[in-house]
mmCIF file of C-alpha atoms and ligand atoms in Angstrom:
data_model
loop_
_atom_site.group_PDB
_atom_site.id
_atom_site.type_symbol
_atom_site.label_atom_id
_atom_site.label_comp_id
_atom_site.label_asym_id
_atom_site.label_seq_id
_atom_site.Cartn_x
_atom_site.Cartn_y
_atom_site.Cartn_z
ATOM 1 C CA UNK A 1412 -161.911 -78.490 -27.339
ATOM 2 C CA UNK A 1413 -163.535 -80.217 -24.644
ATOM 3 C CA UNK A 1414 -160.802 -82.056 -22.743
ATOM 4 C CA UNK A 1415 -163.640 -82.999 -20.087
ATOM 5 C CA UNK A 1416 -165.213 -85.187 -22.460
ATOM 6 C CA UNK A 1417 -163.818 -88.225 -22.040
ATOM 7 C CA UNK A 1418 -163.922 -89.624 -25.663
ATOM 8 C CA UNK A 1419 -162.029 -86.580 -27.071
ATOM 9 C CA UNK A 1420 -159.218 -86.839 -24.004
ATOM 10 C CA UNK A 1421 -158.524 -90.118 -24.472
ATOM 11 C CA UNK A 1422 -158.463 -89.608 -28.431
ATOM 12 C CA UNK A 1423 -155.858 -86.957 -27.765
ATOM 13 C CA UNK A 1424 -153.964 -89.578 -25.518
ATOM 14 C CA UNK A 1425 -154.039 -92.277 -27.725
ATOM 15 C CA UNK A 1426 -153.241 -90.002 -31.123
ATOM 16 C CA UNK A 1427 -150.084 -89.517 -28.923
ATOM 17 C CA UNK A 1428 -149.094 -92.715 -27.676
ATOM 18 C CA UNK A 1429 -149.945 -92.090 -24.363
ATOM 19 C CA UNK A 1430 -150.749 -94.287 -21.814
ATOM 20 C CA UNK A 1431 -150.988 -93.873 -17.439
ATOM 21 C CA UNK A 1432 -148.286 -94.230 -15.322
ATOM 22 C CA UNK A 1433 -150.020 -95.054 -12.221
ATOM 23 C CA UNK A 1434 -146.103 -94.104 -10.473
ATOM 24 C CA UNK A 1435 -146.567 -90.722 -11.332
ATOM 25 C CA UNK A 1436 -150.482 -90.140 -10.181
ATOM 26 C CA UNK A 1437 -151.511 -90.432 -13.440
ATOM 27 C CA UNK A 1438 -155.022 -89.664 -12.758
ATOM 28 C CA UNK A 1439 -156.822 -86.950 -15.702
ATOM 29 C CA UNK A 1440 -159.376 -84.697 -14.718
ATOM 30 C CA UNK A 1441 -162.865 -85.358 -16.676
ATOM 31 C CA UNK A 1442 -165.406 -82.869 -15.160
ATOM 32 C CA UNK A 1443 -166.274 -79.533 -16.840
ATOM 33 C CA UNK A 1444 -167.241 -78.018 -13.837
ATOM 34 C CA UNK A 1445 -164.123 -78.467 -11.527
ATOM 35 C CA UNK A 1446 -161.435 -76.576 -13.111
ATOM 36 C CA UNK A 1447 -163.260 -73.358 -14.499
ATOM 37 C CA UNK A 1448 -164.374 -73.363 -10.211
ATOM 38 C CA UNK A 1449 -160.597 -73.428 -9.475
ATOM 39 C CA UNK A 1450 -159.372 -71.435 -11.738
ATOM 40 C CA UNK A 1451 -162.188 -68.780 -10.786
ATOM 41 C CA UNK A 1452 -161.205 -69.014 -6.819
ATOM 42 C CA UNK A 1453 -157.918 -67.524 -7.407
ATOM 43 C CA UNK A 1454 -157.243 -65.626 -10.846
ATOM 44 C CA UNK A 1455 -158.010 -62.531 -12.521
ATOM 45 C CA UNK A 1456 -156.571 -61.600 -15.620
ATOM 46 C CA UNK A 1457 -153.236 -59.774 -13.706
ATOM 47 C CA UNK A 1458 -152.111 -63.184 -12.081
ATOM 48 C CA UNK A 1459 -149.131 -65.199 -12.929
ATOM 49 C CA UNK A 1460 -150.098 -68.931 -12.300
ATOM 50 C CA UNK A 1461 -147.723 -71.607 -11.669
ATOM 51 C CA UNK A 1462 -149.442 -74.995 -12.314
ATOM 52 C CA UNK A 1463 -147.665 -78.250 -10.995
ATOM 53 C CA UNK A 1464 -148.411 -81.651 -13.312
ATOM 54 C CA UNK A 1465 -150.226 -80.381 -16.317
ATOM 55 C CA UNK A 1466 -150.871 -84.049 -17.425
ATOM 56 C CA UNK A 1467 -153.744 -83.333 -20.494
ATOM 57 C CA UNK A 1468 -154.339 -79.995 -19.727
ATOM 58 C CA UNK A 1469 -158.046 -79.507 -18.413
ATOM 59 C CA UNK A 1470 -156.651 -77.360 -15.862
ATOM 60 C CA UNK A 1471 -154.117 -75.275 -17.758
ATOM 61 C CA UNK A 1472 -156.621 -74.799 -20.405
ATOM 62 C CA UNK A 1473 -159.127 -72.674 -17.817
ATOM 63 C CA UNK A 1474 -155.757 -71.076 -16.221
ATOM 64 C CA UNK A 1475 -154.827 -69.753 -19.867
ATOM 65 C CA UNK A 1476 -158.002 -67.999 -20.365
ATOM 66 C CA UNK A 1477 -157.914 -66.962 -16.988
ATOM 67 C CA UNK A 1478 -154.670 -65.936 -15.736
ATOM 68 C CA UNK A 1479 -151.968 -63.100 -17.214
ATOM 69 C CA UNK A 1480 -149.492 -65.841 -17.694
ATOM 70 C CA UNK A 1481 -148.899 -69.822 -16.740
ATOM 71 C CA UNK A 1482 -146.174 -72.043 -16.380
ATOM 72 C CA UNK A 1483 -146.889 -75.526 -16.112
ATOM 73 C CA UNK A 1484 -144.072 -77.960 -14.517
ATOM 74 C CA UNK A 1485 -144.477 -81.329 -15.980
ATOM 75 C CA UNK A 1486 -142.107 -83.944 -15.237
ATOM 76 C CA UNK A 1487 -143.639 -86.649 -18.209
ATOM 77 C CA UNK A 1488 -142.095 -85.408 -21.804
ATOM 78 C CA UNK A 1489 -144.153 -87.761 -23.016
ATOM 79 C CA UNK A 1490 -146.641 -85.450 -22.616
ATOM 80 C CA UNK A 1491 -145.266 -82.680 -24.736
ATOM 81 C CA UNK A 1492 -147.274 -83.807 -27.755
ATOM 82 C CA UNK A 1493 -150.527 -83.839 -25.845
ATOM 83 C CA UNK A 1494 -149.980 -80.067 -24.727
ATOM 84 C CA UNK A 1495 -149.085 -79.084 -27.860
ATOM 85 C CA UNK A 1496 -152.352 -80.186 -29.335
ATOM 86 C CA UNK A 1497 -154.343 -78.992 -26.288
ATOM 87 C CA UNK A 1498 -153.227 -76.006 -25.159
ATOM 88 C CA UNK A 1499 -150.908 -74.722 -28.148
ATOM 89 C CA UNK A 1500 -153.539 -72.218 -29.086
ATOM 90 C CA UNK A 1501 -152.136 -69.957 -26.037
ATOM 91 C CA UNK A 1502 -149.700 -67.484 -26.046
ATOM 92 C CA UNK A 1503 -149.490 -67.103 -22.354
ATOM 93 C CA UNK A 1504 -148.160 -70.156 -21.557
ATOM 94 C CA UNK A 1505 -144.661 -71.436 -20.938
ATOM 95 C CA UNK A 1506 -144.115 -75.463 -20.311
ATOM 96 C CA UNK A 1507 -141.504 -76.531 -18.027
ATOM 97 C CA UNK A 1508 -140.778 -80.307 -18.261
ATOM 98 C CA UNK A 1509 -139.182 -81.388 -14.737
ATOM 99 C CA UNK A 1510 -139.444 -82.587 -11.605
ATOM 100 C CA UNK A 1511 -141.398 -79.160 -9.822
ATOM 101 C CA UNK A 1512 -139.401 -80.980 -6.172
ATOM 102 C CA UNK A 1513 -136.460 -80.037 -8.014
ATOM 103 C CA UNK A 1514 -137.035 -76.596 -9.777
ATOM 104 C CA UNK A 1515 -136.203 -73.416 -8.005
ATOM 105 C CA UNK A 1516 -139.448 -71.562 -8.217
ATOM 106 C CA UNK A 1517 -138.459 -68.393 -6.932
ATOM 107 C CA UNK A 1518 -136.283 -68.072 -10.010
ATOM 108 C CA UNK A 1519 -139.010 -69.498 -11.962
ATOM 109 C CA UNK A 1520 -141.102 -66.656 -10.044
ATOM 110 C CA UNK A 1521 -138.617 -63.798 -10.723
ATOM 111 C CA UNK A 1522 -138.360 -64.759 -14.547
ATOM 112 C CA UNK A 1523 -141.781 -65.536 -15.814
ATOM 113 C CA UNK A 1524 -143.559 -62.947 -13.218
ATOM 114 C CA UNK A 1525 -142.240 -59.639 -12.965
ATOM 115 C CA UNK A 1526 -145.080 -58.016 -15.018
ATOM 116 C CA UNK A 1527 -148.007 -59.628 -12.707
ATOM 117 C CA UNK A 1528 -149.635 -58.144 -9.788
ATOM 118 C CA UNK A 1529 -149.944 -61.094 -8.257
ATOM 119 C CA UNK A 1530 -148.869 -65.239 -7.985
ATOM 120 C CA UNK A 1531 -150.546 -67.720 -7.044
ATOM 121 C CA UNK A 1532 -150.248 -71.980 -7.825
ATOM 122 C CA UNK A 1533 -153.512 -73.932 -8.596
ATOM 123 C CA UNK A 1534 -152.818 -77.783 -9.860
ATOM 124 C CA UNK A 1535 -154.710 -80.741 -9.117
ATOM 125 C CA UNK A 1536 -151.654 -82.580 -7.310
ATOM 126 C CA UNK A 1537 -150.009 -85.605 -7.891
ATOM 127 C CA UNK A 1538 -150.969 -87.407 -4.875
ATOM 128 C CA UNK A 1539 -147.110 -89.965 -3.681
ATOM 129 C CA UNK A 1540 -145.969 -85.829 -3.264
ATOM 130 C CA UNK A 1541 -148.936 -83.787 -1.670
ATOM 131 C CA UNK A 1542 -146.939 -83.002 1.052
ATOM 132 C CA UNK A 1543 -143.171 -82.225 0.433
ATOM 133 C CA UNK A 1544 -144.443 -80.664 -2.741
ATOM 134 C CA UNK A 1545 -147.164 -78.232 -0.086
ATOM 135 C CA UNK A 1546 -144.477 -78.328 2.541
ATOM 136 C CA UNK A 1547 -141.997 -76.878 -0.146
ATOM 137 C CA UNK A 1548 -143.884 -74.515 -1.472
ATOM 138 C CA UNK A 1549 -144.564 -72.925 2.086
ATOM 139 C CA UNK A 1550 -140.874 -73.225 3.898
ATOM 140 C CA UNK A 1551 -139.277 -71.838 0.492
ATOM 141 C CA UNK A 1552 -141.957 -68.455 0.913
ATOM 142 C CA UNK A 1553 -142.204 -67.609 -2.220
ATOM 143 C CA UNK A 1554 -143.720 -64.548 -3.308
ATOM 144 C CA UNK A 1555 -146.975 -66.360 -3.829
ATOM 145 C CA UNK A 1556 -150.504 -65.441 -2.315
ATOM 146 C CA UNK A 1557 -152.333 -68.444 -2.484
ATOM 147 C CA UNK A 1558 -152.320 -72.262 -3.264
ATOM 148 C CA UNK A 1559 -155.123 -73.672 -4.456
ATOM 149 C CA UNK A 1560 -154.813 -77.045 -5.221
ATOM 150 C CA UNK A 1561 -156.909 -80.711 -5.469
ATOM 151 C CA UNK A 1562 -155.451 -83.173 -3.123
ATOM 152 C CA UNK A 1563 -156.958 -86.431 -1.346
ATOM 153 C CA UNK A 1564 -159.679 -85.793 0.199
ATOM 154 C CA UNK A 1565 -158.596 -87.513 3.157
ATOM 155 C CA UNK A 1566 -155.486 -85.279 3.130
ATOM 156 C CA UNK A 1567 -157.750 -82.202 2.607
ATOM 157 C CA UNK A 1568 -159.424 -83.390 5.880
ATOM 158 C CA UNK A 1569 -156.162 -83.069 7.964
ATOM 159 C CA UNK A 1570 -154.589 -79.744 6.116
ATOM 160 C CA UNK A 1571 -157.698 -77.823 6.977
ATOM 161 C CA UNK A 1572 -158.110 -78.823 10.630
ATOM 162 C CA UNK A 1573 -157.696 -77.177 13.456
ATOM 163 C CA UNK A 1574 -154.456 -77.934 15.172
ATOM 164 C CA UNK A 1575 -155.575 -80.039 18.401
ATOM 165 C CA UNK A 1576 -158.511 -81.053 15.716
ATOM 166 C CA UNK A 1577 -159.081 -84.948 15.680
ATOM 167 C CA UNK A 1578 -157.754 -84.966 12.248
ATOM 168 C CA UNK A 1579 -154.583 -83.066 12.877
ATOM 169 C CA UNK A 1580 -150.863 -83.771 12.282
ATOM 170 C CA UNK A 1581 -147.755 -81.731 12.299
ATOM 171 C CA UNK A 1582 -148.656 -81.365 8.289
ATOM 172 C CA UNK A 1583 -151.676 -79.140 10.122
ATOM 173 C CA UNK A 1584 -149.365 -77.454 12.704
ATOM 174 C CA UNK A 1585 -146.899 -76.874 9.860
ATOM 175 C CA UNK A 1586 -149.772 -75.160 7.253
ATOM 176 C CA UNK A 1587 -151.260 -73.338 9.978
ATOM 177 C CA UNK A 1588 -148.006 -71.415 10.875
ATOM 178 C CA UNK A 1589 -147.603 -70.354 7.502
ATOM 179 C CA UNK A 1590 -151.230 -70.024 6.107
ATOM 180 C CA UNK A 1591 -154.882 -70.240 6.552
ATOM 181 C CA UNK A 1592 -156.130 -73.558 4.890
ATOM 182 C CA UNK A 1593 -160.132 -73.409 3.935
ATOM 183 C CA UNK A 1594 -161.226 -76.207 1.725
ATOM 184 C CA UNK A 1595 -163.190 -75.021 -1.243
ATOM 185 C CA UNK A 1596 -165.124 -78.388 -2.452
ATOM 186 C CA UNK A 1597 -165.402 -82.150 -3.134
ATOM 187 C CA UNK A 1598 -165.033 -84.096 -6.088
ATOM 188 C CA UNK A 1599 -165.718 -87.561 -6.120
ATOM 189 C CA UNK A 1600 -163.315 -90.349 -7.457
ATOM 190 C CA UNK A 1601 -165.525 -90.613 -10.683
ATOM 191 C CA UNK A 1602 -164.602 -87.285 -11.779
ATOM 192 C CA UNK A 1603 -161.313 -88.614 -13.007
ATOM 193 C CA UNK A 1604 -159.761 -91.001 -15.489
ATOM 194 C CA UNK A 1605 -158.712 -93.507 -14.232
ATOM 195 C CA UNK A 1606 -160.763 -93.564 -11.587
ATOM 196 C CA UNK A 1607 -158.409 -93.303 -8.698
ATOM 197 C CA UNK A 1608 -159.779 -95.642 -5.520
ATOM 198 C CA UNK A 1609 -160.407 -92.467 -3.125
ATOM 199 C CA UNK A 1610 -162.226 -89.078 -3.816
ATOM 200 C CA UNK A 1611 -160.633 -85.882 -3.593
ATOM 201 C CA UNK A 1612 -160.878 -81.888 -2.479
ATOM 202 C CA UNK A 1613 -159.902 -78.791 -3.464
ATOM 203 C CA UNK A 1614 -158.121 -76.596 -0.765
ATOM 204 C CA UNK A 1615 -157.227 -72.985 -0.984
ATOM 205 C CA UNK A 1616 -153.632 -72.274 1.437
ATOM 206 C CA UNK A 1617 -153.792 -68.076 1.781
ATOM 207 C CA UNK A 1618 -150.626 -67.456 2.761
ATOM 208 C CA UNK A 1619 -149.901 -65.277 5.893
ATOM 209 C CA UNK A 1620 -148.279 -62.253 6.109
ATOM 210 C CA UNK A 1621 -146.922 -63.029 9.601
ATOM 211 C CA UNK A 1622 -147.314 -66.326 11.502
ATOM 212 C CA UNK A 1623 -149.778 -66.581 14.188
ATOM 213 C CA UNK A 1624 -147.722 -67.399 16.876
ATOM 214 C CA UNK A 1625 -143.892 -66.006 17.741
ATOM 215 C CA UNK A 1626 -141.601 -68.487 18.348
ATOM 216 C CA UNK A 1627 -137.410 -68.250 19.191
ATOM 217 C CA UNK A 1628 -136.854 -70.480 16.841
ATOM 218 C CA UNK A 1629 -138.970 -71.916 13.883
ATOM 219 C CA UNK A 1630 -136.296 -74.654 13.272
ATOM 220 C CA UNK A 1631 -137.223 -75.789 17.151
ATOM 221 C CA UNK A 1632 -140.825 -75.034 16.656
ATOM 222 C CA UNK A 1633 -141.286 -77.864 14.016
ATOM 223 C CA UNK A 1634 -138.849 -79.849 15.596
ATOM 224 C CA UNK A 1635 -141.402 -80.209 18.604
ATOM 225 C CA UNK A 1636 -143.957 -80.354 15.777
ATOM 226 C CA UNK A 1637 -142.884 -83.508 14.462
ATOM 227 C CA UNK A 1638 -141.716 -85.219 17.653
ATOM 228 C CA UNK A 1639 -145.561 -84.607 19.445
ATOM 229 C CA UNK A 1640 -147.275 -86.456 16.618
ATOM 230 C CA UNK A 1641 -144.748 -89.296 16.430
ATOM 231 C CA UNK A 1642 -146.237 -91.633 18.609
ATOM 232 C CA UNK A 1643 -150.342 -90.457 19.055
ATOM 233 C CA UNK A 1644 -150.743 -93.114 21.745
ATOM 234 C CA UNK A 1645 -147.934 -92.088 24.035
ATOM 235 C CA UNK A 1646 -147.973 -89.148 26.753
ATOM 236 C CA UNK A 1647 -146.126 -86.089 25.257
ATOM 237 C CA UNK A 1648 -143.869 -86.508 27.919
ATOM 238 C CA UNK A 1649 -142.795 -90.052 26.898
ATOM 239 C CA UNK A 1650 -143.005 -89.101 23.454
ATOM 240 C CA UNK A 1651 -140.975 -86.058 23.453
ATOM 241 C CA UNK A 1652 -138.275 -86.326 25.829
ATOM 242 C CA UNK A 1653 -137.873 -89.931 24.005
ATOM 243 C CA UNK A 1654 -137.685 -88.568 20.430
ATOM 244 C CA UNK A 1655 -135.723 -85.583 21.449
ATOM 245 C CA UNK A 1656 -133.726 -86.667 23.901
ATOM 246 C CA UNK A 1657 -134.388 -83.719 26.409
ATOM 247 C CA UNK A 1658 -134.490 -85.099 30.055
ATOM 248 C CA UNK A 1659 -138.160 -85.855 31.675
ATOM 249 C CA UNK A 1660 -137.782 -83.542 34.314
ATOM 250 C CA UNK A 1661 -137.149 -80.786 31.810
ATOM 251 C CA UNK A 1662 -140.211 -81.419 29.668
ATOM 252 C CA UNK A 1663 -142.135 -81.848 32.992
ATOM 253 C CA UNK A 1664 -141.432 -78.688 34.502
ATOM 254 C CA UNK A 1665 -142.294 -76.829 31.419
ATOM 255 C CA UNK A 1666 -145.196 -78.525 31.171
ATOM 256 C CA UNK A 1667 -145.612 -77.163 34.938
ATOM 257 C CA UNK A 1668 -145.086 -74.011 33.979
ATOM 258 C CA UNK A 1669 -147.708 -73.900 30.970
ATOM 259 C CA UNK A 1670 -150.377 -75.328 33.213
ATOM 260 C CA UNK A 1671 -150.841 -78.902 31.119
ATOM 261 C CA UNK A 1672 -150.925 -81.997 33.130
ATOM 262 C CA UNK A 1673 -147.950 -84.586 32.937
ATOM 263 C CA UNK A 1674 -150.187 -87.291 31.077
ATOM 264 C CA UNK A 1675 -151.412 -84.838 28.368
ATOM 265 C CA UNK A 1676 -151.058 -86.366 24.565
ATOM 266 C CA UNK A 1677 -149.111 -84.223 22.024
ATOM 267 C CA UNK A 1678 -151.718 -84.042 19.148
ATOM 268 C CA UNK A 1679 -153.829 -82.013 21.782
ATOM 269 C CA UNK A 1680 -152.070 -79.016 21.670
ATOM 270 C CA UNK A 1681 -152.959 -75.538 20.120
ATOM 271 C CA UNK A 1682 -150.971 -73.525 18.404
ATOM 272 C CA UNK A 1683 -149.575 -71.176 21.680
ATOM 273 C CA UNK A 1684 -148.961 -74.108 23.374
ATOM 274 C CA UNK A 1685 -146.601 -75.417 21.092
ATOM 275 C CA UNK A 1686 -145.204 -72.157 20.538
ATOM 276 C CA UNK A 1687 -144.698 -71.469 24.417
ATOM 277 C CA UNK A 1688 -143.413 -75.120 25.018
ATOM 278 C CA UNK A 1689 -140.816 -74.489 22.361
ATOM 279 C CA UNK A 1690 -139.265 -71.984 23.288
ATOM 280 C CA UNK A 1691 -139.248 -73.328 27.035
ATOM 281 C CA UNK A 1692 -137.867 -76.974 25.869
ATOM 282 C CA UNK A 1693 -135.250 -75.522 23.810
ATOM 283 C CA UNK A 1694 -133.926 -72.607 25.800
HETATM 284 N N1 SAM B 3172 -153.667 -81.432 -14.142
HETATM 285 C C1 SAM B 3172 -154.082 -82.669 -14.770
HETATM 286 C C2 SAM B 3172 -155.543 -82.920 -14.498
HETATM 287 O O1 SAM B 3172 -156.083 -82.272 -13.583
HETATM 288 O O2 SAM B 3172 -156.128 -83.743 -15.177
HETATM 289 C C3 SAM B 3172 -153.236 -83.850 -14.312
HETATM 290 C C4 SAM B 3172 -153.181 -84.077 -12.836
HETATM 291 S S1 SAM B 3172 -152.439 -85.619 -12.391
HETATM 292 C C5 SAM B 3172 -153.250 -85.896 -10.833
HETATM 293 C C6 SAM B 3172 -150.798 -85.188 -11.813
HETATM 294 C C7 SAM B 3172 -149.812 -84.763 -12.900
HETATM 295 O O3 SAM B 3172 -148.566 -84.436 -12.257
HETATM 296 C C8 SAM B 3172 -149.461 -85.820 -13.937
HETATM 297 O O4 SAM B 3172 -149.512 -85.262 -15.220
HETATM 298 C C9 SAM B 3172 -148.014 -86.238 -13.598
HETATM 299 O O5 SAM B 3172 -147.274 -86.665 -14.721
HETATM 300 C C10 SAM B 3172 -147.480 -84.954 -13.012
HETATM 301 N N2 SAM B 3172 -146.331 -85.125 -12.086
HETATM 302 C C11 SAM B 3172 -146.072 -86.172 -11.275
HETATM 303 N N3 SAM B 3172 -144.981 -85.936 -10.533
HETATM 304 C C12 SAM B 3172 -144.540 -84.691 -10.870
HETATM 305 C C13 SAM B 3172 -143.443 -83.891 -10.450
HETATM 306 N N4 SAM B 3172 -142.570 -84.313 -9.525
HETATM 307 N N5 SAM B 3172 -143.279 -82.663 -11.010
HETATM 308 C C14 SAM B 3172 -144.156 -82.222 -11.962
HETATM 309 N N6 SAM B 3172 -145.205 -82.953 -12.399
HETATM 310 C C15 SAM B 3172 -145.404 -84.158 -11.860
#
């Protein structure tokens, strides 16, 4: 079954009743090459695979023939027909239809997993949750080794930055604390079906055994995360003592005692520097 060729997909689809809810990020997967790549960057055949938003099933098709075992999390039933037809041929897959924000994956882990050397996620994302589904997935540390997964490319662009990088958020502070984020390759917005309006990349998240910086607190350490990018054009000192309500003359004397000048910006910062002023800020 070729589930990249967009005749027999949307056969499938229609057979089924199905049609794209944009609200859910509806957007298919038509290119042969693309998910036999992803699959490839992060299975062998002792991996347990957790894929998030089957949708047709292009992806969980190369993960079956790839991976020990998949689950898929899909939160449209409507769906369940279409997977039956396109990837009921497997016996190594289980389907869970919900929300994956909702599930508790290291049960889902502990249940479906035991019998795999390794676990890893790989799903071409639903864009409206790219980041509290990523952000989940890395504050929960789960017993996974990587993520591999297809996101904006624009959001690509800022996970895989350098913090202090032009591109940078706290989304990059955050995934930098807890893994290294390389991105793999393009694909362009014709690659899918519907067509979304932006192309796309696919990123691999390894996690870390140990964060690269020590910090008192991590709760404090994002704190400061989020409060330096919440206003780019502001002074951190403005910025942080105004979202955080810490006095100036406490955020200036630790910026004193770091060596950074009173009129630096937040987003500037590396990853020791946020660490240090962290622990200085909220002792
Ligand atoms: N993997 C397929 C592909 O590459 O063609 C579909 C990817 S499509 C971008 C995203 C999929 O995620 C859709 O099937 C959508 O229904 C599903 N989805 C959206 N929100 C979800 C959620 N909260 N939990 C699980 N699946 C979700």
């Amino acid at each position: 079954m070729n589930l990249a060729d967009i005749n027999v997909m949307t056969k499938i689809l229609s057979d089924n009743g199905f049609s794209f809810k944009k609200s859910l990020g509806q957007n298919f997967l038509t290119d042969k090459t693309v998910c036999p790549r992803m699959a490839e960057s992060c299975l062998d055949e002792n991996t347990g695979v957790i894929e998030i938003g089957p949708g047709a099933g292009i992806l969980t098709r190369e993960l079956c023939k790839t991976a020990k075992r998949v689950v898929a999390i899909e939160l449209d039933e409507r769906l369940k027909p279409v997977l039956n037809t396109t990837v009921g041929e497997f016996d190594n897959i289980k389907i869970i239809f919900g929300d994956a924000m909702k599930l508790d994956l290291k049960q889902l882990i502990a249940e479906n997993f035991n019998d795999c050397a390794r676990v890893c996620v790989c799903a071409n994302l639903p864009y409206y949750i790219t980041s509290p589904i990523i952000m989940g997935l890395l504050r929960s540390r789960l017993p996974i080794d990587t993520i591999t997964v297809m996101v904006q490319k624009e959001a690509a662009d800022r996970l895989c930055d350098k913090v202090g990088g032009k591109k940078a958020g706290a989304i990059t502070v955050a995934v930098n604390y807890y893994c290294v984020a390389t991105k793999l390759f393009d694909v362009p917005k014709t690659s899918f079906y519907p067509s979304p309006k932006v192309d796309s990349s696919v990123i691999e998240l390894k996690i870390s055994k140990n964060p690269p910086v020590s910090v008192k607190s991590e709760e404090n350490f994002f704190k400061l995360t989020k409060a330096l990018f919440a206003q780019r054009r502001k002074t951190l000192l403005n910025t942080v003592s105004n979202t955080l309500a810490i006095p100036k003359d406490t955020v200036k004397s630790a910026l004193f005692e770091l060596g950074l000048s009173e009129n630096i910006r937040g987003e500037v910062l590396n990853m020791e520097q946020i660490a240090a002023l962290s622990d200085l800020l909220f002792k």
